[in-house]
Short mmCIF file of C-alpha atoms in Angstrom, two decimals:
data_model
loop_
_atom_site.label_atom_id
_atom_site.label_comp_id
_atom_site.label_asym_id
_atom_site.label_seq_id
_atom_site.Cartn_x
_atom_site.Cartn_y
_atom_site.Cartn_z
CA MET A 1091 -179.87 48.04 -139.94
CA LYS A 1092 -177.24 45.40 -139.11
CA LEU A 1093 -177.47 46.31 -135.42
CA VAL A 1094 -181.25 45.86 -135.49
CA ILE A 1095 -180.94 42.46 -137.19
CA ALA A 1096 -178.36 41.28 -134.64
CA VAL A 1097 -180.57 42.40 -131.74
CA LEU A 1098 -183.67 40.72 -133.18
CA ILE A 1099 -181.83 37.44 -133.72
CA ALA A 1100 -180.41 37.60 -130.18
CA VAL A 1101 -183.91 38.12 -128.77
CA ALA A 1102 -185.27 35.25 -130.90
CA LEU A 1103 -182.61 32.95 -129.44
CA MET A 1104 -184.24 33.37 -126.04
CA VAL A 1105 -186.81 30.82 -127.20
CA PRO A 1106 -184.33 27.91 -127.50
CA LEU A 1107 -182.72 29.04 -124.23
CA LEU A 1108 -186.10 28.68 -122.52
CA MET A 1109 -186.46 25.26 -124.14
CA VAL A 1110 -183.15 24.29 -122.57
CA TYR A 1111 -184.61 25.38 -119.22
CA GLY A 1112 -187.53 23.05 -119.83
CA LEU A 1113 -185.13 20.22 -120.63
CA LEU A 1114 -183.24 20.90 -117.41
CA TRP A 1115 -186.43 20.73 -115.32
CA ASP A 1116 -187.42 17.50 -117.01
CA ARG A 1117 -184.05 15.91 -116.21
CA GLN A 1118 -184.34 17.08 -112.61
CA GLU A 1119 -187.73 15.43 -112.32
CA GLN A 1120 -186.32 12.22 -113.73
CA ALA A 1121 -183.48 12.35 -111.20
CA GLN A 1122 -185.99 12.86 -108.36
CA THR A 1123 -188.05 9.94 -109.67
CA ALA A 1124 -184.94 7.76 -109.63
CA GLN A 1125 -184.19 8.85 -106.06
CA ALA A 1126 -187.75 8.04 -105.00
CA SER A 1127 -187.39 4.61 -106.62
CA ILE A 1128 -184.26 3.95 -104.59
CA GLY A 1129 -186.08 5.09 -101.45
CA GLN A 1130 -188.93 2.62 -102.03
CA GLY A 1131 -186.63 -0.28 -101.37
CA TRP A 1132 -184.30 1.41 -98.89
CA GLY A 1133 -186.32 3.85 -96.81
CA GLY A 1134 -187.38 7.46 -97.21
CA GLN A 1135 -186.63 10.57 -95.20
CA GLN A 1136 -186.52 9.51 -91.57
CA THR A 1137 -187.86 11.23 -88.48
CA ILE A 1138 -187.03 9.58 -85.16
CA ALA A 1139 -188.97 10.51 -82.02
CA GLY A 1140 -188.98 9.25 -78.46
CA PRO A 1141 -188.78 7.21 -76.40
CA VAL A 1142 -192.04 8.21 -74.73
CA ILE A 1143 -194.18 6.26 -72.24
CA VAL A 1144 -197.87 6.25 -73.15
CA ILE A 1145 -200.19 5.51 -70.21
CA PRO A 1146 -203.95 5.11 -70.71
CA TYR A 1147 -206.11 6.76 -68.03
CA ARG A 1148 -209.77 7.10 -67.25
CA ALA A 1149 -211.33 10.50 -67.60
CA THR A 1150 -214.84 11.78 -67.15
CA GLU A 1151 -216.36 14.00 -69.75
CA THR A 1152 -219.75 15.59 -70.17
CA GLN A 1153 -221.78 14.77 -73.26
CA THR A 1154 -225.00 16.33 -74.43
CA VAL A 1155 -227.35 14.20 -76.48
CA THR A 1156 -230.90 14.65 -77.73
CA GLU A 1157 -233.51 12.21 -76.45
CA ASN A 1158 -237.19 12.53 -77.23
CA GLY A 1159 -236.65 16.05 -78.48
CA ARG A 1160 -234.84 17.17 -75.35
CA ASP A 1161 -231.15 17.83 -74.68
CA VAL A 1162 -229.87 15.45 -72.04
CA THR A 1163 -226.50 15.98 -70.34
CA ARG A 1164 -224.69 12.99 -68.94
CA SER A 1165 -221.25 12.14 -67.63
CA VAL A 1166 -219.39 9.26 -69.24
CA THR A 1167 -216.04 7.63 -68.58
CA VAL A 1168 -213.63 7.57 -71.52
CA LEU A 1169 -210.10 6.34 -72.03
CA ARG A 1170 -207.41 8.80 -72.95
CA ASN A 1171 -203.63 8.63 -73.25
CA LEU A 1172 -201.06 10.41 -71.12
CA TYR A 1173 -197.63 11.00 -72.70
CA LEU A 1174 -194.69 10.98 -70.33
CA SER A 1175 -191.37 12.23 -71.71
CA PRO A 1176 -188.07 11.18 -70.12
CA GLN A 1177 -186.36 13.13 -67.41
CA ALA A 1178 -183.12 12.72 -69.36
CA ASN A 1179 -182.45 11.30 -72.81
CA LYS A 1180 -178.92 10.77 -74.10
CA ALA A 1181 -178.01 9.11 -77.37
CA ASP A 1182 -175.07 8.53 -79.68
CA VAL A 1183 -176.01 8.57 -83.36
CA VAL A 1184 -173.75 7.24 -86.11
CA ILE A 1185 -174.81 7.95 -89.70
CA LYS A 1186 -173.15 5.75 -92.32
CA PRO A 1187 -173.55 7.25 -95.81
CA GLU A 1188 -173.60 5.29 -99.03
CA THR A 1189 -173.99 6.31 -102.67
CA ARG A 1190 -176.55 4.37 -104.70
CA LYS A 1191 -177.06 4.58 -108.47
CA LYS A 1192 -179.95 3.89 -110.79
CA ALA A 1193 -179.12 4.25 -114.48
CA ILE A 1194 -177.11 7.49 -114.72
CA TYR A 1195 -178.59 8.99 -111.57
CA GLU A 1196 -177.10 8.63 -108.12
CA THR A 1197 -178.14 9.68 -104.66
CA VAL A 1198 -176.85 9.49 -101.10
CA VAL A 1199 -178.54 7.05 -98.73
CA TYR A 1200 -177.62 6.29 -95.14
CA GLU A 1201 -177.95 3.81 -92.31
CA SER A 1202 -178.08 5.35 -88.86
CA GLN A 1203 -177.41 3.55 -85.59
CA ILE A 1204 -178.92 5.14 -82.49
CA SER A 1205 -177.75 3.94 -79.09
CA GLY A 1206 -179.23 5.75 -76.13
CA SER A 1207 -180.62 5.66 -72.62
CA ALA A 1208 -183.58 7.48 -71.09
CA ASP A 1209 -184.67 7.93 -67.46
CA PHE A 1210 -188.38 8.13 -66.67
CA VAL A 1211 -189.90 9.44 -63.46
CA LEU A 1212 -193.64 9.73 -62.78
CA PRO A 1213 -194.07 13.22 -61.26
CA ALA A 1214 -195.44 13.23 -57.73
CA ASP A 1215 -197.59 16.25 -58.61
CA ILE A 1216 -199.15 14.63 -61.67
CA ALA A 1217 -202.56 15.87 -60.52
CA ARG A 1218 -201.44 19.34 -61.60
CA TYR A 1219 -201.74 18.12 -65.18
CA GLY A 1220 -205.43 17.28 -64.70
CA VAL A 1221 -204.90 13.54 -64.26
CA ALA A 1222 -205.41 11.74 -60.94
CA ARG A 1223 -202.79 9.11 -60.17
CA GLU A 1224 -205.42 6.51 -59.37
CA ALA A 1225 -206.92 7.01 -62.83
CA LEU A 1226 -203.73 5.79 -64.53
CA LEU A 1227 -203.81 2.30 -66.01
CA LEU A 1228 -200.12 1.59 -65.45
CA ASP A 1229 -200.55 -2.10 -66.26
CA ARG A 1230 -201.34 -1.07 -69.86
CA ALA A 1231 -198.40 1.34 -70.26
CA GLU A 1232 -196.40 1.26 -73.46
CA LEU A 1233 -193.00 2.63 -74.38
CA ARG A 1234 -193.09 4.02 -77.92
CA LEU A 1235 -190.39 4.96 -80.41
CA GLY A 1236 -191.45 6.85 -83.50
CA VAL A 1237 -189.90 6.03 -86.90
CA SER A 1238 -191.52 7.83 -89.81
CA ASP A 1239 -190.69 5.13 -92.37
CA ALA A 1240 -190.66 1.79 -90.58
CA ARG A 1241 -189.54 0.03 -93.79
CA GLY A 1242 -186.06 1.32 -93.02
CA LEU A 1243 -185.74 -0.50 -89.68
CA VAL A 1244 -182.84 -2.97 -89.76
CA ASP A 1245 -182.00 -6.05 -87.69
CA GLY A 1246 -180.44 -5.80 -84.27
CA ASN A 1247 -182.88 -3.36 -82.63
CA SER A 1248 -183.22 -3.84 -78.89
CA LEU A 1249 -184.87 -2.38 -75.80
CA ALA A 1250 -184.09 -2.99 -72.13
CA VAL A 1251 -186.05 -1.72 -69.13
CA ASN A 1252 -184.05 -1.55 -65.90
CA GLY A 1253 -181.55 -3.98 -67.44
CA THR A 1254 -184.16 -6.51 -68.58
CA ALA A 1255 -184.63 -7.04 -72.32
CA VAL A 1256 -188.14 -6.30 -73.56
CA PRO A 1257 -189.39 -7.46 -77.00
CA LEU A 1258 -190.25 -4.75 -79.48
CA GLN A 1259 -193.61 -4.81 -81.24
CA PRO A 1260 -194.47 -3.41 -84.69
CA GLY A 1261 -196.59 -0.30 -85.10
CA LYS A 1262 -197.86 2.26 -82.59
CA GLY A 1263 -195.31 4.99 -83.03
CA LEU A 1264 -195.92 8.63 -82.21
CA LEU A 1265 -198.05 11.25 -83.92
CA SER A 1266 -194.96 13.25 -84.88
CA THR A 1267 -193.87 10.32 -87.07
CA GLY A 1268 -197.29 9.58 -88.53
CA ASN A 1269 -198.01 6.96 -85.83
CA SER A 1270 -195.33 4.79 -87.43
CA GLY A 1271 -192.60 3.12 -85.42
CA THR A 1272 -192.27 0.46 -82.76
CA PHE A 1273 -193.33 -0.05 -79.14
CA ALA A 1274 -193.02 -2.36 -76.16
CA PHE A 1275 -195.24 -3.23 -73.22
CA VAL A 1276 -193.67 -2.17 -69.93
CA ASP A 1277 -194.39 -3.37 -66.41
CA TRP A 1278 -194.12 -0.25 -64.28
CA THR A 1279 -195.81 0.81 -61.09
CA GLY A 1280 -194.62 4.40 -61.33
CA GLY A 1281 -193.29 4.29 -57.80
CA ALA A 1282 -189.62 4.12 -58.78
CA PRO A 1283 -187.63 5.61 -61.68
CA MET A 1284 -187.34 3.53 -64.82
CA LYS A 1285 -184.20 3.36 -66.94
CA VAL A 1286 -184.57 2.47 -70.60
CA ASP A 1287 -181.67 1.47 -72.86
CA TYR A 1288 -182.46 1.33 -76.56
CA LYS A 1289 -180.68 0.61 -79.81
CA ILE A 1290 -182.35 1.41 -83.11
CA GLY A 1291 -180.93 1.00 -86.60
CA VAL A 1292 -182.73 2.64 -89.50
CA ARG A 1293 -182.01 3.22 -93.17
CA GLY A 1294 -183.08 6.38 -94.96
CA LEU A 1295 -182.72 8.67 -97.91
CA GLY A 1296 -182.11 12.41 -97.88
CA ASP A 1297 -182.69 14.16 -94.58
CA PHE A 1298 -182.38 12.69 -91.10
CA ARG A 1299 -184.49 14.24 -88.36
CA LEU A 1300 -184.61 13.81 -84.60
CA VAL A 1301 -187.48 14.98 -82.41
CA PRO A 1302 -186.38 15.92 -78.87
CA ARG A 1303 -188.72 14.86 -76.06
CA GLY A 1304 -187.80 15.26 -72.41
CA VAL A 1305 -186.59 17.55 -69.69
CA ASP A 1306 -183.00 17.26 -70.90
CA THR A 1307 -182.05 15.90 -74.34
CA ARG A 1308 -178.44 15.37 -75.39
CA TRP A 1309 -177.33 13.87 -78.68
CA THR A 1310 -173.97 13.27 -80.28
CA VAL A 1311 -174.18 12.74 -84.04
CA LYS A 1312 -171.21 11.43 -86.04
CA SER A 1313 -170.75 10.59 -89.70
CA SER A 1314 -168.01 10.12 -92.28
CA TRP A 1315 -169.85 12.42 -94.73
CA PRO A 1316 -167.81 15.63 -95.14
CA ASN A 1317 -170.64 17.90 -96.36
CA PRO A 1318 -173.46 18.10 -93.81
CA SER A 1319 -176.15 20.73 -93.63
CA PHE A 1320 -177.70 21.48 -90.23
CA GLY A 1321 -181.23 22.80 -90.02
CA GLY A 1322 -184.46 22.48 -88.11
CA ASP A 1323 -185.50 24.18 -84.90
CA PHE A 1324 -182.17 23.73 -83.13
CA LEU A 1325 -178.59 23.97 -84.34
CA PRO A 1326 -175.71 22.00 -82.80
CA ALA A 1327 -174.20 23.31 -79.59
CA THR A 1328 -170.81 22.29 -80.98
CA ARG A 1329 -169.79 21.00 -84.38
CA SER A 1330 -166.65 19.85 -86.12
CA VAL A 1331 -166.61 19.35 -89.89
CA THR A 1332 -163.51 18.02 -91.64
CA GLY A 1333 -162.71 16.18 -94.81
CA ASN A 1334 -163.12 12.91 -92.90
CA GLY A 1335 -166.63 13.64 -91.64
CA PHE A 1336 -168.40 15.60 -88.93
CA THR A 1337 -169.34 15.47 -85.27
CA ALA A 1338 -172.20 17.51 -83.84
CA THR A 1339 -173.52 17.67 -80.29
CA TYR A 1340 -176.94 18.88 -79.22
CA ALA A 1341 -178.10 19.97 -75.77
CA ILE A 1342 -181.82 20.80 -75.69
CA PRO A 1343 -183.64 21.55 -72.40
CA ASN A 1344 -187.41 21.45 -72.23
CA LEU A 1345 -187.42 25.18 -71.51
CA ALA A 1346 -186.22 25.63 -75.08
CA LEU A 1347 -188.72 23.07 -76.32
CA GLY A 1348 -191.61 24.85 -74.63
CA GLN A 1349 -193.16 21.48 -73.81
CA ALA A 1350 -194.20 19.99 -70.47
CA GLN A 1351 -192.85 16.63 -69.42
CA VAL A 1352 -196.41 15.34 -69.12
CA LEU A 1353 -198.90 15.85 -71.95
CA THR A 1354 -202.47 14.69 -72.36
CA GLY A 1355 -202.18 14.92 -76.15
CA ASP A 1356 -199.47 13.80 -78.54
CA LEU A 1357 -197.37 16.22 -80.58
CA SER A 1358 -198.08 16.56 -84.28
CA ALA A 1359 -195.39 16.37 -86.97
CA PRO A 1360 -192.74 19.10 -86.87
CA GLU A 1361 -192.31 21.88 -89.36
CA VAL A 1362 -188.72 21.24 -90.30
CA SER A 1363 -186.42 23.62 -92.15
CA TYR A 1364 -183.36 22.41 -94.07
CA GLY A 1365 -180.08 24.06 -94.81
CA GLY A 1366 -180.52 26.63 -92.06
CA GLY A 1367 -183.30 28.59 -93.79
CA ARG A 1368 -186.98 28.12 -93.02
CA ASP A 1369 -188.03 29.07 -96.55
CA GLN A 1370 -185.91 26.49 -98.35
CA TYR A 1371 -187.96 23.41 -97.64
CA VAL A 1372 -190.74 22.94 -95.12
CA GLU A 1373 -192.66 19.74 -94.61
CA THR A 1374 -195.83 19.80 -92.53
CA ALA A 1375 -198.13 16.93 -91.70
CA ALA A 1376 -201.78 17.79 -91.27
CA VAL A 1377 -203.15 16.22 -88.08
CA GLU A 1378 -206.70 16.08 -86.81
CA ALA A 1379 -207.26 17.53 -83.38
CA VAL A 1380 -208.89 14.34 -82.14
CA ALA A 1381 -208.04 10.90 -83.49
CA ALA A 1382 -209.07 7.38 -82.62
CA ALA A 1383 -206.23 5.30 -81.19
CA ALA A 1384 -205.80 1.61 -81.79
CA ASP A 1385 -206.55 0.76 -78.15
CA GLY A 1386 -209.82 2.69 -78.13
CA ALA A 1387 -208.50 5.73 -76.28
CA SER A 1388 -209.09 9.19 -77.68
CA GLU A 1389 -206.10 11.41 -78.35
CA ALA A 1390 -206.04 15.18 -78.51
CA SER A 1391 -203.27 17.06 -80.23
CA GLY A 1392 -200.78 18.39 -77.70
CA GLY A 1393 -199.15 20.90 -80.05
CA THR A 1394 -196.47 20.76 -82.72
CA ALA A 1395 -193.23 18.91 -82.20
CA LYS A 1396 -189.85 20.47 -82.83
CA ALA A 1397 -186.98 18.71 -84.57
CA ILE A 1398 -183.42 18.96 -85.75
CA ALA A 1399 -182.57 18.14 -89.36
CA ILE A 1400 -179.29 16.91 -90.81
CA SER A 1401 -178.84 16.67 -94.55
CA LEU A 1402 -176.04 14.78 -96.27
CA ILE A 1403 -175.77 17.17 -99.17
CA GLU A 1404 -173.72 16.59 -102.28
CA PRO A 1405 -170.89 19.15 -102.65
CA VAL A 1406 -171.71 19.75 -106.32
CA ASP A 1407 -175.32 19.82 -107.49
CA LEU A 1408 -174.88 19.64 -111.25
CA TYR A 1409 -178.47 20.68 -111.98
CA SER A 1410 -178.22 23.88 -109.96
CA GLN A 1411 -174.90 24.72 -111.65
CA VAL A 1412 -176.31 24.10 -115.12
CA ASP A 1413 -179.32 26.21 -114.17
CA ARG A 1414 -177.10 29.09 -113.11
CA SER A 1415 -174.96 28.79 -116.24
CA ILE A 1416 -178.03 29.01 -118.52
CA LYS A 1417 -178.87 32.35 -116.92
CA TYR A 1418 -175.66 33.71 -118.45
CA GLY A 1419 -176.63 32.45 -121.92
CA PHE A 1420 -177.64 35.87 -123.19
CA LEU A 1421 -174.24 37.21 -122.11
CA PHE A 1422 -172.48 34.74 -124.46
CA ILE A 1423 -174.82 35.52 -127.33
CA GLY A 1424 -174.46 39.26 -126.79
CA PHE A 1425 -170.67 39.32 -126.65
CA THR A 1426 -170.28 37.05 -129.67
CA PHE A 1427 -172.74 39.08 -131.73
CA VAL A 1428 -170.98 42.30 -130.74
CA ALA A 1429 -167.68 40.82 -131.95
CA PHE A 1430 -169.24 39.84 -135.29
CA LEU A 1431 -170.84 43.28 -135.55
CA MET A 1432 -167.53 45.02 -134.91
CA PHE A 1433 -165.83 42.97 -137.64
CA ASP A 1434 -168.77 43.72 -139.92
CA VAL A 1435 -168.95 47.46 -139.32
CA ILE A 1436 -165.33 48.36 -138.59
CA ALA A 1437 -163.31 45.75 -140.53
CA GLY A 1438 -165.72 45.40 -143.44
CA ALA A 1439 -166.33 41.65 -143.08
CA ARG A 1440 -169.88 41.02 -144.28
CA VAL A 1441 -171.84 38.81 -141.86
CA ALA A 1442 -175.28 37.65 -143.00
CA ALA A 1443 -178.30 37.20 -140.76
CA ALA A 1444 -178.16 33.41 -141.24
CA GLU A 1445 -174.59 33.40 -139.96
CA TYR A 1446 -175.64 35.29 -136.82
CA LEU A 1447 -178.42 32.74 -136.31
CA LEU A 1448 -176.18 29.68 -136.75
CA THR A 1449 -173.62 31.14 -134.37
CA GLY A 1450 -176.32 31.78 -131.77
CA VAL A 1451 -177.68 28.25 -132.10
CA ALA A 1452 -174.18 26.89 -131.49
CA LEU A 1453 -173.91 28.97 -128.32
CA VAL A 1454 -177.26 27.62 -127.09
CA LEU A 1455 -176.13 24.08 -127.92
CA PHE A 1456 -173.32 24.49 -125.37
CA PHE A 1457 -175.82 24.31 -122.50
CA VAL A 1458 -177.46 21.18 -123.92
CA LEU A 1459 -174.06 19.50 -124.22
CA LEU A 1460 -173.17 20.64 -120.70
CA LEU A 1461 -176.31 19.09 -119.22
CA ALA A 1462 -176.01 15.85 -121.20
CA PHE A 1463 -172.34 15.23 -120.37
CA ALA A 1464 -172.60 16.43 -116.74
CA GLU A 1465 -175.05 13.66 -115.91
CA VAL A 1466 -172.49 11.10 -117.07
CA ILE A 1467 -168.98 12.42 -116.38
CA GLY A 1468 -169.55 15.20 -113.85
CA PHE A 1469 -169.86 18.95 -114.16
CA LEU A 1470 -166.18 19.96 -114.47
CA PHE A 1471 -165.25 17.55 -117.26
CA ALA A 1472 -168.55 18.18 -119.00
CA TYR A 1473 -167.89 21.93 -118.89
CA LEU A 1474 -164.42 21.53 -120.39
CA LEU A 1475 -165.66 19.18 -123.10
CA ALA A 1476 -168.69 21.27 -124.08
CA ALA A 1477 -166.74 24.55 -124.02
CA GLY A 1478 -163.90 23.09 -126.10
CA ALA A 1479 -166.32 21.67 -128.67
CA ILE A 1480 -168.20 24.95 -129.12
CA ILE A 1481 -165.04 27.10 -129.20
CA GLY A 1482 -163.52 24.84 -131.86
CA LEU A 1483 -166.73 24.81 -133.91
CA LEU A 1484 -167.19 28.59 -133.84
CA ALA A 1485 -163.51 29.28 -134.47
CA ALA A 1486 -163.58 27.19 -137.65
CA TYR A 1487 -166.91 28.66 -138.75
CA SER A 1488 -165.92 32.28 -138.05
CA ALA A 1489 -162.69 31.81 -140.04
CA ALA A 1490 -164.85 31.12 -143.08
CA VAL A 1491 -167.41 33.83 -142.32
CA LEU A 1492 -164.89 36.56 -141.43
CA LYS A 1493 -162.42 35.47 -144.12
CA SER A 1494 -159.53 35.51 -141.67
CA TRP A 1495 -157.99 33.03 -139.22
CA LYS A 1496 -156.61 35.96 -137.26
CA ARG A 1497 -160.14 37.19 -136.58
CA ALA A 1498 -161.22 33.63 -135.80
CA ARG A 1499 -158.46 33.29 -133.23
CA PHE A 1500 -159.58 36.56 -131.65
CA LEU A 1501 -163.14 35.24 -131.43
CA ALA A 1502 -161.92 31.92 -129.98
CA ALA A 1503 -159.85 33.77 -127.37
CA MET A 1504 -162.87 35.88 -126.44
CA LEU A 1505 -165.06 32.77 -126.03
CA LEU A 1506 -162.33 31.07 -124.01
CA GLY A 1507 -162.26 34.07 -121.69
CA LEU A 1508 -166.06 34.09 -121.41
CA TYR A 1509 -166.27 30.40 -120.54
CA ALA A 1510 -163.45 30.77 -118.01
CA LEU A 1511 -165.23 33.77 -116.50
CA LEU A 1512 -168.52 31.87 -116.32
CA TYR A 1513 -166.88 28.99 -114.48
CA VAL A 1514 -165.39 31.41 -111.97
CA LEU A 1515 -168.78 33.07 -111.46
CA LEU A 1516 -170.43 29.69 -110.89
CA ASN A 1517 -167.99 28.99 -108.07
CA LEU A 1518 -168.24 32.47 -106.50
CA GLU A 1519 -171.90 32.51 -105.51
CA ALA A 1520 -171.59 35.37 -103.04
CA TYR A 1521 -169.77 37.74 -105.39
CA SER A 1522 -170.97 36.53 -108.81
CA LEU A 1523 -173.39 39.44 -109.27
CA LEU A 1524 -170.79 42.03 -108.26
CA ILE A 1525 -168.05 40.63 -110.49
CA GLY A 1526 -170.42 40.06 -113.40
CA SER A 1527 -171.86 43.56 -113.30
CA VAL A 1528 -168.41 45.21 -113.08
CA LEU A 1529 -167.13 43.19 -116.05
CA MET A 1530 -170.26 44.07 -118.04
CA PHE A 1531 -169.57 47.73 -117.34
CA PHE A 1532 -166.01 47.52 -118.66
CA ALA A 1533 -167.12 45.47 -121.68
CA LEU A 1534 -169.73 48.10 -122.55
CA ALA A 1535 -167.17 50.84 -122.05
CA GLY A 1536 -164.80 49.03 -124.44
CA VAL A 1537 -167.48 48.68 -127.13
CA MET A 1538 -168.43 52.34 -126.79
CA TYR A 1539 -164.78 53.35 -127.10
CA MET A 1540 -164.18 51.25 -130.24
CA THR A 1541 -167.34 52.53 -131.92
CA ARG A 1542 -167.03 56.17 -130.87
CA ASN A 1543 -166.11 57.31 -134.42
CA ILE A 1544 -168.66 55.21 -136.33
CA ASP A 1545 -171.43 57.01 -138.16
CA TRP A 1546 -174.25 54.58 -137.35
CA GLY A 1547 -176.69 56.54 -139.46
CA GLY A 1548 -174.55 56.11 -142.55
CA VAL A 1549 -173.62 52.43 -142.18
CA GLY A 1550 -176.53 51.17 -144.25
CA LYS A 1551 -176.19 53.93 -146.87
CA LYS A 1552 -172.51 53.12 -147.42
CA SER A 1553 -173.41 49.50 -148.02
CA GLU A 1554 -176.04 50.48 -150.58
CA VAL A 1555 -173.64 52.81 -152.43
CA ALA A 1556 -170.95 50.12 -152.48
CA ALA A 1557 -173.47 47.73 -153.99
#
């Protein structure tokens, strides 16, 4: 009967454990809201694309209309855009991280400085792409740089064409950045190569993405942040990560991109994976196949862009650690109840159902204390404080319930070992299941050994006779 009562109370305590889960999710949402609030004034996740030269051209298309009840086919001249990617694009990227706080929540923001050069060449065989050279309106050509959140652009941005400074204009980015960014009018005949030097500074929050465009793209990314995560469609060719920061180099040919140097439609937003796994976080922008451009030209989608993603991750995510610790809550309740049951059945210490319940509530309270303190003083100190408080509380309470400080010290030592084990498991993600399952096996074997001579069928009868 006592075993049944202990099991029922343990199962009932799953309800407050689930409520703690709900509290954890609520605090996570509040933290995300605080991060979004910081991003509103600083800049959100940034995607940088380009530079790309956009050249309007005249094209003839056939349209069928109905006039007087009859279908009439006519040829009309329309304006479309041609997208010319650079022959070579090289850039040095420096990401400067900074920690910002709002109330008790903090997040990592950054300011990136991109200094690069790109070489453009109008292919002699451009007619192969379905566009006649004489149809190009080179006097209306624009050089575009895509920035997904233009609010993050800082002072000091510059653009030079063949050594001559060209003023940057707001708006008119690229489709892969939601048509957000900056552009400049360029005076180019297309007869000679054009060299573009650019410097762009942008602030952002969270992930930093770069969209490669060109025959040969080479980037060198540096930062003082010691915990980067590399994801996206391409990983670094070389990387060096130390306690003082990281350096990553990328070399991406257009054969790997699967994109022609000349496109008659812009590339839609990339599907970007983070942390090296495509199922962890994917962001996709829905794009219409045909859109109206600001200059009156019609644009057709030229496919989906590819991108690299760099995340400045925090080494310790307290919410994920609290989440994992709650999953071991039943283990704490089970071991503690088994200890009480052994003292009850073997040593003769009478433990009432209410005492089981109060002990279980105290064990659940540990996770609430852990979450509350971790948001203020960090996970490690919060863990030590919460564990010490609960061990002290249950040791004092069990001394009164079990009528012995010796038994209370045994229970305190057991809880100390459990909390120490849990902390080890939280830091051994790869082997936590293996170690936990092996220890559970030996714990069960120990309980079975200690209770091998107990007549479970006569435990309740003995209590009744004694009464």
